[in-house]
């Protein structure tokens, strides 16, 4: 008889990034240009189980869960657009640059990112950083990247891991969410925590100043940034960032405009919750199941990570 040890409790990497939007139609049009054309579900109604996360007794919203139409192993994760309907959508944290405590960005892997960036900007989208390239330590993985803004100003990183994509027979264009970046206070503590949740690989680690971002911090002095990419063999990746000296808290209110949360996926959320509990990771509120019709369900629960970021664990059967 063979005994199988479930090390990660059916957790399957980064599942999606939550993005608050003010105009769902405009956001759907924009993200379709980034390849998110497969709507897993489009739900409008109450979102139970969020009172401890939001600070409000009830939350109602339109939620559209979008997958890429061209998935690859370099763009595995999805996005979740949220427009709150029973109160005013909170604004994005004022003065947020990149890497402060909170969710920094959506990172989309794009084959031919430089040409894709220039095409987006030529058609009227806001460019935030022109394309640049570098080899990242310790494996000298070649990376090209640029940034654009979504309709509400959220930062969208367009990245191309050209070393890793070699040999994949894909057409030029976006391939889905590669990773989410978020600011933390102690990056070693964060790495240890998320390794226990299945993010056991690491693509790069860097520590220094990234001059192309410096204009985003004005009039503050740009900090030194230590960052790393933590990978999962199943889903998207995580990019924690630590600032030296520490920067202001930019977590903001749940559901605020722009990127406000990320979710770790689960094959079975019940097993995943037991795995979290075994590692002394407590839920915030109760697990929720939303019936999407025709046998489809969306299940979610929330926990706090070491920086008090509310992280979603989710099982989407749609």
PDB file of C-alpha atoms in Angstrom:
ATOM      1  CA  UNK A   1       0.000   0.000   0.000  1.00  0.00           C
ATOM      2  CA  UNK A   2       1.292   3.482  -0.914  1.00  0.00           C
ATOM      3  CA  UNK A   3       0.615   6.380   1.440  1.00  0.00           C
ATOM      4  CA  UNK A   4       0.519   9.817  -0.197  1.00  0.00           C
ATOM      5  CA  UNK A   5       1.376  12.889   1.865  1.00  0.00           C
ATOM      6  CA  UNK A   6      -0.540  16.007   0.820  1.00  0.00           C
ATOM      7  CA  UNK A   7       2.054  18.671   1.498  1.00  0.00           C
ATOM      8  CA  UNK A   8      -0.029  21.640   0.382  1.00  0.00           C
ATOM      9  CA  UNK A   9      -3.617  20.537   0.993  1.00  0.00           C
ATOM     10  CA  UNK A  10      -4.727  20.843  -2.657  1.00  0.00           C
ATOM     11  CA  UNK A  11      -3.513  24.480  -2.870  1.00  0.00           C
ATOM     12  CA  UNK A  12      -2.620  25.347  -6.465  1.00  0.00           C
ATOM     13  CA  UNK A  13      -0.739  28.641  -6.573  1.00  0.00           C
ATOM     14  CA  UNK A  14      -2.011  32.108  -7.404  1.00  0.00           C
ATOM     15  CA  UNK A  15      -5.552  31.752  -8.752  1.00  0.00           C
ATOM     16  CA  UNK A  16      -6.503  35.371  -9.434  1.00  0.00           C
ATOM     17  CA  UNK A  17      -6.047  39.033  -8.539  1.00  0.00           C
ATOM     18  CA  UNK A  18      -9.006  41.129  -7.361  1.00  0.00           C
ATOM     19  CA  UNK A  19      -9.358  44.545  -9.012  1.00  0.00           C
ATOM     20  CA  UNK A  20     -11.841  47.224  -7.976  1.00  0.00           C
ATOM     21  CA  UNK A  21     -13.442  49.053 -10.913  1.00  0.00           C
ATOM     22  CA  UNK A  22     -15.678  52.110 -11.281  1.00  0.00           C
ATOM     23  CA  UNK A  23     -17.087  51.312 -14.731  1.00  0.00           C
ATOM     24  CA  UNK A  24     -17.450  47.612 -15.450  1.00  0.00           C
ATOM     25  CA  UNK A  25     -18.079  48.079 -19.173  1.00  0.00           C
ATOM     26  CA  UNK A  26     -14.919  50.146 -19.635  1.00  0.00           C
ATOM     27  CA  UNK A  27     -12.854  47.693 -17.591  1.00  0.00           C
ATOM     28  CA  UNK A  28     -14.171  44.679 -19.489  1.00  0.00           C
ATOM     29  CA  UNK A  29     -13.187  46.364 -22.747  1.00  0.00           C
ATOM     30  CA  UNK A  30      -9.713  47.207 -21.461  1.00  0.00           C
ATOM     31  CA  UNK A  31      -8.953  43.779 -20.013  1.00  0.00           C
ATOM     32  CA  UNK A  32     -10.203  42.097 -23.169  1.00  0.00           C
ATOM     33  CA  UNK A  33      -7.347  43.899 -24.922  1.00  0.00           C
ATOM     34  CA  UNK A  34      -5.043  42.176 -22.424  1.00  0.00           C
ATOM     35  CA  UNK A  35      -6.433  38.821 -23.479  1.00  0.00           C
ATOM     36  CA  UNK A  36      -8.980  38.266 -20.689  1.00  0.00           C
ATOM     37  CA  UNK A  37     -11.861  37.220 -22.901  1.00  0.00           C
ATOM     38  CA  UNK A  38     -13.071  34.044 -21.180  1.00  0.00           C
ATOM     39  CA  UNK A  39     -15.722  34.984 -18.578  1.00  0.00           C
ATOM     40  CA  UNK A  40     -15.920  32.103 -16.112  1.00  0.00           C
ATOM     41  CA  UNK A  41     -18.831  33.880 -14.403  1.00  0.00           C
ATOM     42  CA  UNK A  42     -20.579  37.242 -14.205  1.00  0.00           C
ATOM     43  CA  UNK A  43     -22.362  37.493 -10.852  1.00  0.00           C
ATOM     44  CA  UNK A  44     -24.351  40.328  -9.309  1.00  0.00           C
ATOM     45  CA  UNK A  45     -25.616  40.051  -5.756  1.00  0.00           C
ATOM     46  CA  UNK A  46     -24.596  39.761  -2.115  1.00  0.00           C
ATOM     47  CA  UNK A  47     -21.096  38.638  -1.118  1.00  0.00           C
ATOM     48  CA  UNK A  48     -21.524  36.889   2.241  1.00  0.00           C
ATOM     49  CA  UNK A  49     -18.729  36.275   4.711  1.00  0.00           C
ATOM     50  CA  UNK A  50     -16.947  39.602   4.176  1.00  0.00           C
ATOM     51  CA  UNK A  51     -17.983  41.629   7.230  1.00  0.00           C
ATOM     52  CA  UNK A  52     -14.733  41.003   9.089  1.00  0.00           C
ATOM     53  CA  UNK A  53     -12.719  41.799   5.948  1.00  0.00           C
ATOM     54  CA  UNK A  54     -14.587  44.906   4.779  1.00  0.00           C
ATOM     55  CA  UNK A  55     -15.820  46.353   8.074  1.00  0.00           C
ATOM     56  CA  UNK A  56     -19.365  46.520   6.653  1.00  0.00           C
ATOM     57  CA  UNK A  57     -22.291  44.310   7.599  1.00  0.00           C
ATOM     58  CA  UNK A  58     -23.253  43.663   3.989  1.00  0.00           C
ATOM     59  CA  UNK A  59     -21.496  43.910   0.655  1.00  0.00           C
ATOM     60  CA  UNK A  60     -23.172  43.628  -2.723  1.00  0.00           C
ATOM     61  CA  UNK A  61     -21.294  43.797  -5.993  1.00  0.00           C
ATOM     62  CA  UNK A  62     -21.037  42.809  -9.589  1.00  0.00           C
ATOM     63  CA  UNK A  63     -18.163  40.359  -9.920  1.00  0.00           C
ATOM     64  CA  UNK A  64     -16.772  39.227 -13.271  1.00  0.00           C
ATOM     65  CA  UNK A  65     -14.168  36.459 -13.210  1.00  0.00           C
ATOM     66  CA  UNK A  66     -12.024  36.535 -16.337  1.00  0.00           C
ATOM     67  CA  UNK A  67      -9.577  33.961 -17.636  1.00  0.00           C
ATOM     68  CA  UNK A  68      -7.200  34.483 -20.500  1.00  0.00           C
ATOM     69  CA  UNK A  69      -8.110  33.250 -23.954  1.00  0.00           C
ATOM     70  CA  UNK A  70      -4.491  32.172 -24.519  1.00  0.00           C
ATOM     71  CA  UNK A  71      -3.226  30.453 -21.346  1.00  0.00           C
ATOM     72  CA  UNK A  72       0.353  29.225 -21.024  1.00  0.00           C
ATOM     73  CA  UNK A  73       2.521  28.022 -18.145  1.00  0.00           C
ATOM     74  CA  UNK A  74       3.892  31.578 -17.894  1.00  0.00           C
ATOM     75  CA  UNK A  75       0.437  33.154 -17.526  1.00  0.00           C
ATOM     76  CA  UNK A  76      -1.653  30.785 -15.457  1.00  0.00           C
ATOM     77  CA  UNK A  77      -3.741  33.008 -13.222  1.00  0.00           C
ATOM     78  CA  UNK A  78      -6.892  35.082 -13.775  1.00  0.00           C
ATOM     79  CA  UNK A  79      -8.464  38.375 -12.708  1.00  0.00           C
ATOM     80  CA  UNK A  80     -11.626  39.198 -10.780  1.00  0.00           C
ATOM     81  CA  UNK A  81     -13.242  42.569 -11.474  1.00  0.00           C
ATOM     82  CA  UNK A  82     -15.350  43.889  -8.588  1.00  0.00           C
ATOM     83  CA  UNK A  83     -17.760  46.835  -8.722  1.00  0.00           C
ATOM     84  CA  UNK A  84     -19.486  47.411  -5.372  1.00  0.00           C
ATOM     85  CA  UNK A  85     -23.169  48.220  -5.816  1.00  0.00           C
ATOM     86  CA  UNK A  86     -24.529  48.962  -2.326  1.00  0.00           C
ATOM     87  CA  UNK A  87     -22.081  51.710  -1.362  1.00  0.00           C
ATOM     88  CA  UNK A  88     -19.511  54.003  -2.932  1.00  0.00           C
ATOM     89  CA  UNK A  89     -16.454  52.207  -4.248  1.00  0.00           C
ATOM     90  CA  UNK A  90     -13.496  53.162  -2.013  1.00  0.00           C
ATOM     91  CA  UNK A  91     -10.745  55.128  -3.779  1.00  0.00           C
ATOM     92  CA  UNK A  92      -7.278  53.757  -4.385  1.00  0.00           C
ATOM     93  CA  UNK A  93      -4.837  54.545  -1.554  1.00  0.00           C
ATOM     94  CA  UNK A  94      -3.575  58.091  -2.051  1.00  0.00           C
ATOM     95  CA  UNK A  95       0.060  58.340  -3.019  1.00  0.00           C
ATOM     96  CA  UNK A  96       0.569  54.634  -3.729  1.00  0.00           C
ATOM     97  CA  UNK A  97       3.675  54.114  -5.864  1.00  0.00           C
ATOM     98  CA  UNK A  98       4.861  50.501  -5.877  1.00  0.00           C
ATOM     99  CA  UNK A  99       5.917  48.086  -3.160  1.00  0.00           C
ATOM    100  CA  UNK A 100       4.377  49.702  -0.097  1.00  0.00           C
ATOM    101  CA  UNK A 101       2.325  47.354   2.150  1.00  0.00           C
ATOM    102  CA  UNK A 102      -0.627  46.453  -0.056  1.00  0.00           C
ATOM    103  CA  UNK A 103      -1.215  45.011  -3.524  1.00  0.00           C
ATOM    104  CA  UNK A 104       1.037  46.633  -6.145  1.00  0.00           C
ATOM    105  CA  UNK A 105      -0.018  45.414  -9.550  1.00  0.00           C
ATOM    106  CA  UNK A 106      -1.341  42.890 -12.023  1.00  0.00           C
ATOM    107  CA  UNK A 107       1.503  41.286 -13.978  1.00  0.00           C
ATOM    108  CA  UNK A 108       0.563  39.808 -17.367  1.00  0.00           C
ATOM    109  CA  UNK A 109       2.986  37.672 -19.339  1.00  0.00           C
ATOM    110  CA  UNK A 110       3.171  38.872 -22.954  1.00  0.00           C
ATOM    111  CA  UNK A 111       5.037  37.273 -25.817  1.00  0.00           C
ATOM    112  CA  UNK A 112       6.457  40.327 -27.612  1.00  0.00           C
ATOM    113  CA  UNK A 113       5.756  42.705 -24.710  1.00  0.00           C
ATOM    114  CA  UNK A 114       7.644  45.678 -26.175  1.00  0.00           C
ATOM    115  CA  UNK A 115       5.567  45.730 -29.368  1.00  0.00           C
ATOM    116  CA  UNK A 116       2.403  45.045 -27.358  1.00  0.00           C
ATOM    117  CA  UNK A 117       3.127  47.981 -25.029  1.00  0.00           C
ATOM    118  CA  UNK A 118       3.755  50.375 -27.919  1.00  0.00           C
ATOM    119  CA  UNK A 119       0.550  49.292 -29.624  1.00  0.00           C
ATOM    120  CA  UNK A 120      -1.504  49.876 -26.462  1.00  0.00           C
ATOM    121  CA  UNK A 121      -0.013  53.340 -25.972  1.00  0.00           C
ATOM    122  CA  UNK A 122      -0.457  54.260 -29.637  1.00  0.00           C
ATOM    123  CA  UNK A 123      -4.164  53.511 -29.263  1.00  0.00           C
ATOM    124  CA  UNK A 124      -4.577  55.891 -26.347  1.00  0.00           C
ATOM    125  CA  UNK A 125      -3.868  53.801 -23.261  1.00  0.00           C
ATOM    126  CA  UNK A 126      -1.706  55.365 -20.563  1.00  0.00           C
ATOM    127  CA  UNK A 127       1.907  54.218 -20.527  1.00  0.00           C
ATOM    128  CA  UNK A 128       3.508  54.294 -17.082  1.00  0.00           C
ATOM    129  CA  UNK A 129       6.938  52.871 -17.914  1.00  0.00           C
ATOM    130  CA  UNK A 130       8.625  52.347 -21.266  1.00  0.00           C
ATOM    131  CA  UNK A 131      10.025  48.875 -22.024  1.00  0.00           C
ATOM    132  CA  UNK A 132      13.347  47.907 -20.478  1.00  0.00           C
ATOM    133  CA  UNK A 133      15.292  44.660 -20.145  1.00  0.00           C
ATOM    134  CA  UNK A 134      17.663  42.986 -17.715  1.00  0.00           C
ATOM    135  CA  UNK A 135      19.054  39.640 -16.581  1.00  0.00           C
ATOM    136  CA  UNK A 136      17.887  38.826 -13.070  1.00  0.00           C
ATOM    137  CA  UNK A 137      19.986  37.025 -10.452  1.00  0.00           C
ATOM    138  CA  UNK A 138      20.721  34.369  -9.422  1.00  0.00           C
ATOM    139  CA  UNK A 139      19.958  32.491 -12.667  1.00  0.00           C
ATOM    140  CA  UNK A 140      20.407  35.431 -15.087  1.00  0.00           C
ATOM    141  CA  UNK A 141      16.864  34.920 -16.356  1.00  0.00           C
ATOM    142  CA  UNK A 142      16.237  37.466 -19.107  1.00  0.00           C
ATOM    143  CA  UNK A 143      13.268  39.713 -18.416  1.00  0.00           C
ATOM    144  CA  UNK A 144      11.651  42.492 -20.445  1.00  0.00           C
ATOM    145  CA  UNK A 145       8.955  44.638 -18.850  1.00  0.00           C
ATOM    146  CA  UNK A 146       6.829  47.740 -19.194  1.00  0.00           C
ATOM    147  CA  UNK A 147       3.789  49.243 -17.459  1.00  0.00           C
ATOM    148  CA  UNK A 148       0.407  50.611 -18.512  1.00  0.00           C
ATOM    149  CA  UNK A 149      -2.571  51.821 -16.484  1.00  0.00           C
ATOM    150  CA  UNK A 150      -6.077  50.385 -16.466  1.00  0.00           C
ATOM    151  CA  UNK A 151      -9.102  52.750 -16.668  1.00  0.00           C
ATOM    152  CA  UNK A 152      -8.953  53.393 -12.908  1.00  0.00           C
ATOM    153  CA  UNK A 153      -5.188  53.883 -12.813  1.00  0.00           C
ATOM    154  CA  UNK A 154      -4.165  50.433 -11.597  1.00  0.00           C
ATOM    155  CA  UNK A 155      -0.639  49.467 -12.587  1.00  0.00           C
ATOM    156  CA  UNK A 156      -0.449  46.648 -15.132  1.00  0.00           C
ATOM    157  CA  UNK A 157       2.988  45.162 -15.659  1.00  0.00           C
ATOM    158  CA  UNK A 158       3.614  43.581 -19.049  1.00  0.00           C
ATOM    159  CA  UNK A 159       6.421  41.071 -18.604  1.00  0.00           C
ATOM    160  CA  UNK A 160       8.262  38.704 -20.908  1.00  0.00           C
ATOM    161  CA  UNK A 161      10.461  35.966 -19.501  1.00  0.00           C
ATOM    162  CA  UNK A 162      12.167  35.325 -22.821  1.00  0.00           C
ATOM    163  CA  UNK A 163      14.522  32.740 -21.326  1.00  0.00           C
ATOM    164  CA  UNK A 164      11.585  30.710 -20.042  1.00  0.00           C
ATOM    165  CA  UNK A 165       9.269  31.049 -23.041  1.00  0.00           C
ATOM    166  CA  UNK A 166      11.798  29.686 -25.537  1.00  0.00           C
ATOM    167  CA  UNK A 167      10.283  26.705 -27.298  1.00  0.00           C
ATOM    168  CA  UNK A 168       6.647  27.485 -26.541  1.00  0.00           C
ATOM    169  CA  UNK A 169       4.675  27.610 -29.826  1.00  0.00           C
ATOM    170  CA  UNK A 170       2.556  30.691 -29.044  1.00  0.00           C
ATOM    171  CA  UNK A 171       1.504  33.689 -31.070  1.00  0.00           C
ATOM    172  CA  UNK A 172       2.601  37.161 -29.949  1.00  0.00           C
ATOM    173  CA  UNK A 173       0.334  38.659 -27.315  1.00  0.00           C
ATOM    174  CA  UNK A 174      -0.820  38.315 -23.698  1.00  0.00           C
ATOM    175  CA  UNK A 175      -0.990  34.943 -21.990  1.00  0.00           C
ATOM    176  CA  UNK A 176      -2.611  35.577 -18.591  1.00  0.00           C
ATOM    177  CA  UNK A 177      -1.479  36.653 -15.128  1.00  0.00           C
ATOM    178  CA  UNK A 178       2.105  35.679 -14.360  1.00  0.00           C
ATOM    179  CA  UNK A 179       2.236  37.036 -10.808  1.00  0.00           C
ATOM    180  CA  UNK A 180       0.955  39.522  -8.257  1.00  0.00           C
ATOM    181  CA  UNK A 181       3.306  41.918  -6.434  1.00  0.00           C
ATOM    182  CA  UNK A 182       2.635  43.062  -2.872  1.00  0.00           C
ATOM    183  CA  UNK A 183       4.517  44.999  -0.222  1.00  0.00           C
ATOM    184  CA  UNK A 184       5.599  43.380   3.051  1.00  0.00           C
ATOM    185  CA  UNK A 185       7.465  44.327   6.237  1.00  0.00           C
ATOM    186  CA  UNK A 186       9.696  41.250   6.525  1.00  0.00           C
ATOM    187  CA  UNK A 187      10.342  39.422   3.257  1.00  0.00           C
ATOM    188  CA  UNK A 188      12.006  36.418   4.909  1.00  0.00           C
ATOM    189  CA  UNK A 189       8.916  35.891   7.078  1.00  0.00           C
ATOM    190  CA  UNK A 190       6.730  36.193   3.979  1.00  0.00           C
ATOM    191  CA  UNK A 191       8.828  33.690   2.030  1.00  0.00           C
ATOM    192  CA  UNK A 192       8.602  31.153   4.860  1.00  0.00           C
ATOM    193  CA  UNK A 193       4.841  31.616   5.163  1.00  0.00           C
ATOM    194  CA  UNK A 194       4.021  31.189   1.485  1.00  0.00           C
ATOM    195  CA  UNK A 195       6.399  28.271   1.032  1.00  0.00           C
ATOM    196  CA  UNK A 196       4.119  26.420   3.448  1.00  0.00           C
ATOM    197  CA  UNK A 197       1.246  27.229   1.094  1.00  0.00           C
ATOM    198  CA  UNK A 198       2.931  25.631  -1.909  1.00  0.00           C
ATOM    199  CA  UNK A 199       5.069  28.472  -3.330  1.00  0.00           C
ATOM    200  CA  UNK A 200       8.190  26.354  -3.115  1.00  0.00           C
ATOM    201  CA  UNK A 201      10.135  27.683  -6.129  1.00  0.00           C
ATOM    202  CA  UNK A 202      11.987  30.969  -6.529  1.00  0.00           C
ATOM    203  CA  UNK A 203      12.840  32.453  -9.907  1.00  0.00           C
ATOM    204  CA  UNK A 204      14.858  35.493  -8.820  1.00  0.00           C
ATOM    205  CA  UNK A 205      15.853  37.708  -5.924  1.00  0.00           C
ATOM    206  CA  UNK A 206      17.133  41.265  -6.150  1.00  0.00           C
ATOM    207  CA  UNK A 207      17.971  44.076  -3.749  1.00  0.00           C
ATOM    208  CA  UNK A 208      18.587  47.635  -4.861  1.00  0.00           C
ATOM    209  CA  UNK A 209      17.085  50.652  -6.582  1.00  0.00           C
ATOM    210  CA  UNK A 210      14.978  50.451  -9.722  1.00  0.00           C
ATOM    211  CA  UNK A 211      15.340  53.883 -11.309  1.00  0.00           C
ATOM    212  CA  UNK A 212      12.485  53.581 -13.840  1.00  0.00           C
ATOM    213  CA  UNK A 213      10.064  53.551 -10.862  1.00  0.00           C
ATOM    214  CA  UNK A 214      11.521  56.616  -9.165  1.00  0.00           C
ATOM    215  CA  UNK A 215       9.040  59.108 -10.721  1.00  0.00           C
ATOM    216  CA  UNK A 216       6.170  57.165  -9.139  1.00  0.00           C
ATOM    217  CA  UNK A 217       7.416  58.020  -5.635  1.00  0.00           C
ATOM    218  CA  UNK A 218       7.673  61.806  -6.110  1.00  0.00           C
ATOM    219  CA  UNK A 219       7.880  63.813  -3.845  1.00  0.00           C
ATOM    220  CA  UNK A 220       8.998  60.964  -1.549  1.00  0.00           C
ATOM    221  CA  UNK A 221      12.556  59.655  -1.737  1.00  0.00           C
ATOM    222  CA  UNK A 222      12.508  56.365  -3.655  1.00  0.00           C
ATOM    223  CA  UNK A 223      13.306  53.445  -1.327  1.00  0.00           C
ATOM    224  CA  UNK A 224      15.665  50.552  -1.800  1.00  0.00           C
ATOM    225  CA  UNK A 225      13.623  47.505  -2.757  1.00  0.00           C
ATOM    226  CA  UNK A 226      14.281  43.865  -1.992  1.00  0.00           C
ATOM    227  CA  UNK A 227      12.027  41.545  -3.999  1.00  0.00           C
ATOM    228  CA  UNK A 228      11.744  37.941  -5.104  1.00  0.00           C
ATOM    229  CA  UNK A 229       9.447  35.818  -7.255  1.00  0.00           C
ATOM    230  CA  UNK A 230       7.987  32.816  -5.434  1.00  0.00           C
ATOM    231  CA  UNK A 231       6.594  30.212  -7.797  1.00  0.00           C
ATOM    232  CA  UNK A 232       4.169  27.318  -7.621  1.00  0.00           C
ATOM    233  CA  UNK A 233       4.247  24.296  -9.933  1.00  0.00           C
ATOM    234  CA  UNK A 234       0.492  24.692 -10.479  1.00  0.00           C
ATOM    235  CA  UNK A 235      -0.646  28.333 -10.654  1.00  0.00           C
ATOM    236  CA  UNK A 236       0.616  31.884 -10.854  1.00  0.00           C
ATOM    237  CA  UNK A 237       3.444  33.353  -8.772  1.00  0.00           C
ATOM    238  CA  UNK A 238       3.896  35.841  -5.914  1.00  0.00           C
ATOM    239  CA  UNK A 239       6.310  38.776  -5.825  1.00  0.00           C
ATOM    240  CA  UNK A 240       6.739  40.112  -2.282  1.00  0.00           C
ATOM    241  CA  UNK A 241       8.592  43.432  -1.962  1.00  0.00           C
ATOM    242  CA  UNK A 242      10.236  45.018   1.081  1.00  0.00           C
ATOM    243  CA  UNK A 243      11.181  48.697   1.201  1.00  0.00           C
ATOM    244  CA  UNK A 244      14.185  50.170   3.011  1.00  0.00           C
ATOM    245  CA  UNK A 245      13.315  52.382   4.828  1.00  0.00           C
ATOM    246  CA  UNK A 246       9.696  51.228   5.247  1.00  0.00           C
ATOM    247  CA  UNK A 247       7.079  53.064   3.185  1.00  0.00           C
ATOM    248  CA  UNK A 248       3.563  54.130   4.245  1.00  0.00           C
ATOM    249  CA  UNK A 249       0.802  51.541   4.491  1.00  0.00           C
ATOM    250  CA  UNK A 250      -1.165  51.373   1.230  1.00  0.00           C
ATOM    251  CA  UNK A 251      -3.412  48.382   1.885  1.00  0.00           C
ATOM    252  CA  UNK A 252      -6.545  50.485   1.718  1.00  0.00           C
ATOM    253  CA  UNK A 253     -10.120  49.309   2.098  1.00  0.00           C
ATOM    254  CA  UNK A 254     -11.305  45.991   0.663  1.00  0.00           C
ATOM    255  CA  UNK A 255     -12.719  46.521  -2.822  1.00  0.00           C
ATOM    256  CA  UNK A 256     -10.979  49.843  -3.414  1.00  0.00           C
ATOM    257  CA  UNK A 257     -10.288  50.945  -6.976  1.00  0.00           C
ATOM    258  CA  UNK A 258      -7.304  49.148  -8.425  1.00  0.00           C
ATOM    259  CA  UNK A 259      -5.670  45.973  -7.170  1.00  0.00           C
ATOM    260  CA  UNK A 260      -6.863  45.136  -3.661  1.00  0.00           C
ATOM    261  CA  UNK A 261      -6.423  41.388  -3.080  1.00  0.00           C
ATOM    262  CA  UNK A 262      -5.164  38.105  -4.463  1.00  0.00           C
ATOM    263  CA  UNK A 263      -6.410  34.545  -4.130  1.00  0.00           C
ATOM    264  CA  UNK A 264      -4.701  31.205  -3.709  1.00  0.00           C
ATOM    265  CA  UNK A 265      -6.519  28.494  -5.631  1.00  0.00           C
ATOM    266  CA  UNK A 266      -7.716  25.170  -4.224  1.00  0.00           C
ATOM    267  CA  UNK A 267      -8.830  21.969  -5.925  1.00  0.00           C
ATOM    268  CA  UNK A 268     -11.030  21.334  -2.864  1.00  0.00           C
ATOM    269  CA  UNK A 269     -11.545  24.272  -0.533  1.00  0.00           C
ATOM    270  CA  UNK A 270     -12.561  22.070   2.391  1.00  0.00           C
ATOM    271  CA  UNK A 271      -9.250  20.190   2.228  1.00  0.00           C
ATOM    272  CA  UNK A 272      -7.391  23.474   1.745  1.00  0.00           C
ATOM    273  CA  UNK A 273      -9.000  24.978   4.855  1.00  0.00           C
ATOM    274  CA  UNK A 274      -8.010  21.928   6.909  1.00  0.00           C
ATOM    275  CA  UNK A 275      -4.456  22.339   5.605  1.00  0.00           C
ATOM    276  CA  UNK A 276      -4.432  26.014   6.610  1.00  0.00           C
ATOM    277  CA  UNK A 277      -5.768  25.173  10.071  1.00  0.00           C
ATOM    278  CA  UNK A 278      -3.064  22.511  10.533  1.00  0.00           C
ATOM    279  CA  UNK A 279      -0.511  25.265   9.906  1.00  0.00           C
ATOM    280  CA  UNK A 280      -2.187  27.598  12.436  1.00  0.00           C
ATOM    281  CA  UNK A 281      -3.603  29.821   9.697  1.00  0.00           C
ATOM    282  CA  UNK A 282      -7.069  30.857  10.896  1.00  0.00           C
ATOM    283  CA  UNK A 283      -9.911  31.958   8.657  1.00  0.00           C
ATOM    284  CA  UNK A 284     -11.417  35.432   8.860  1.00  0.00           C
ATOM    285  CA  UNK A 285     -15.152  34.752   8.691  1.00  0.00           C
ATOM    286  CA  UNK A 286     -16.851  31.614   7.432  1.00  0.00           C
ATOM    287  CA  UNK A 287     -16.392  29.841   4.082  1.00  0.00           C
ATOM    288  CA  UNK A 288     -18.956  30.838   1.462  1.00  0.00           C
ATOM    289  CA  UNK A 289     -20.511  29.001  -1.474  1.00  0.00           C
ATOM    290  CA  UNK A 290     -22.270  30.971  -4.221  1.00  0.00           C
ATOM    291  CA  UNK A 291     -24.432  29.031  -6.654  1.00  0.00           C
ATOM    292  CA  UNK A 292     -23.760  30.360 -10.148  1.00  0.00           C
ATOM    293  CA  UNK A 293     -26.363  28.168 -11.838  1.00  0.00           C
ATOM    294  CA  UNK A 294     -26.077  25.212 -14.218  1.00  0.00           C
ATOM    295  CA  UNK A 295     -23.981  23.322 -11.685  1.00  0.00           C
ATOM    296  CA  UNK A 296     -21.309  26.029 -11.404  1.00  0.00           C
ATOM    297  CA  UNK A 297     -20.154  27.223  -7.973  1.00  0.00           C
ATOM    298  CA  UNK A 298     -17.793  29.816  -6.560  1.00  0.00           C
ATOM    299  CA  UNK A 299     -16.450  29.065  -3.098  1.00  0.00           C
ATOM    300  CA  UNK A 300     -14.179  31.312  -1.058  1.00  0.00           C
ATOM    301  CA  UNK A 301     -12.825  32.064   2.378  1.00  0.00           C
ATOM    302  CA  UNK A 302     -10.302  34.577   3.734  1.00  0.00           C
ATOM    303  CA  UNK A 303      -7.251  34.431   5.965  1.00  0.00           C
ATOM    304  CA  UNK A 304      -4.619  36.932   7.079  1.00  0.00           C
ATOM    305  CA  UNK A 305      -1.026  36.624   6.024  1.00  0.00           C
ATOM    306  CA  UNK A 306       1.862  37.829   8.254  1.00  0.00           C
ATOM    307  CA  UNK A 307       1.369  41.437   7.091  1.00  0.00           C
ATOM    308  CA  UNK A 308      -2.371  41.399   7.793  1.00  0.00           C
ATOM    309  CA  UNK A 309      -3.171  41.301   4.097  1.00  0.00           C
ATOM    310  CA  UNK A 310      -6.523  39.617   3.579  1.00  0.00           C
ATOM    311  CA  UNK A 311      -5.837  36.722   1.227  1.00  0.00           C
ATOM    312  CA  UNK A 312      -8.605  34.738  -0.420  1.00  0.00           C
ATOM    313  CA  UNK A 313      -8.548  30.955  -0.846  1.00  0.00           C
ATOM    314  CA  UNK A 314     -10.950  29.962  -3.572  1.00  0.00           C
ATOM    315  CA  UNK A 315     -12.419  27.076  -5.540  1.00  0.00           C
ATOM    316  CA  UNK A 316     -14.045  28.160  -8.808  1.00  0.00           C
ATOM    317  CA  UNK A 317     -16.030  25.459 -10.577  1.00  0.00           C
ATOM    318  CA  UNK A 318     -17.218  27.391 -13.586  1.00  0.00           C
TER     319      UNK A 318
END
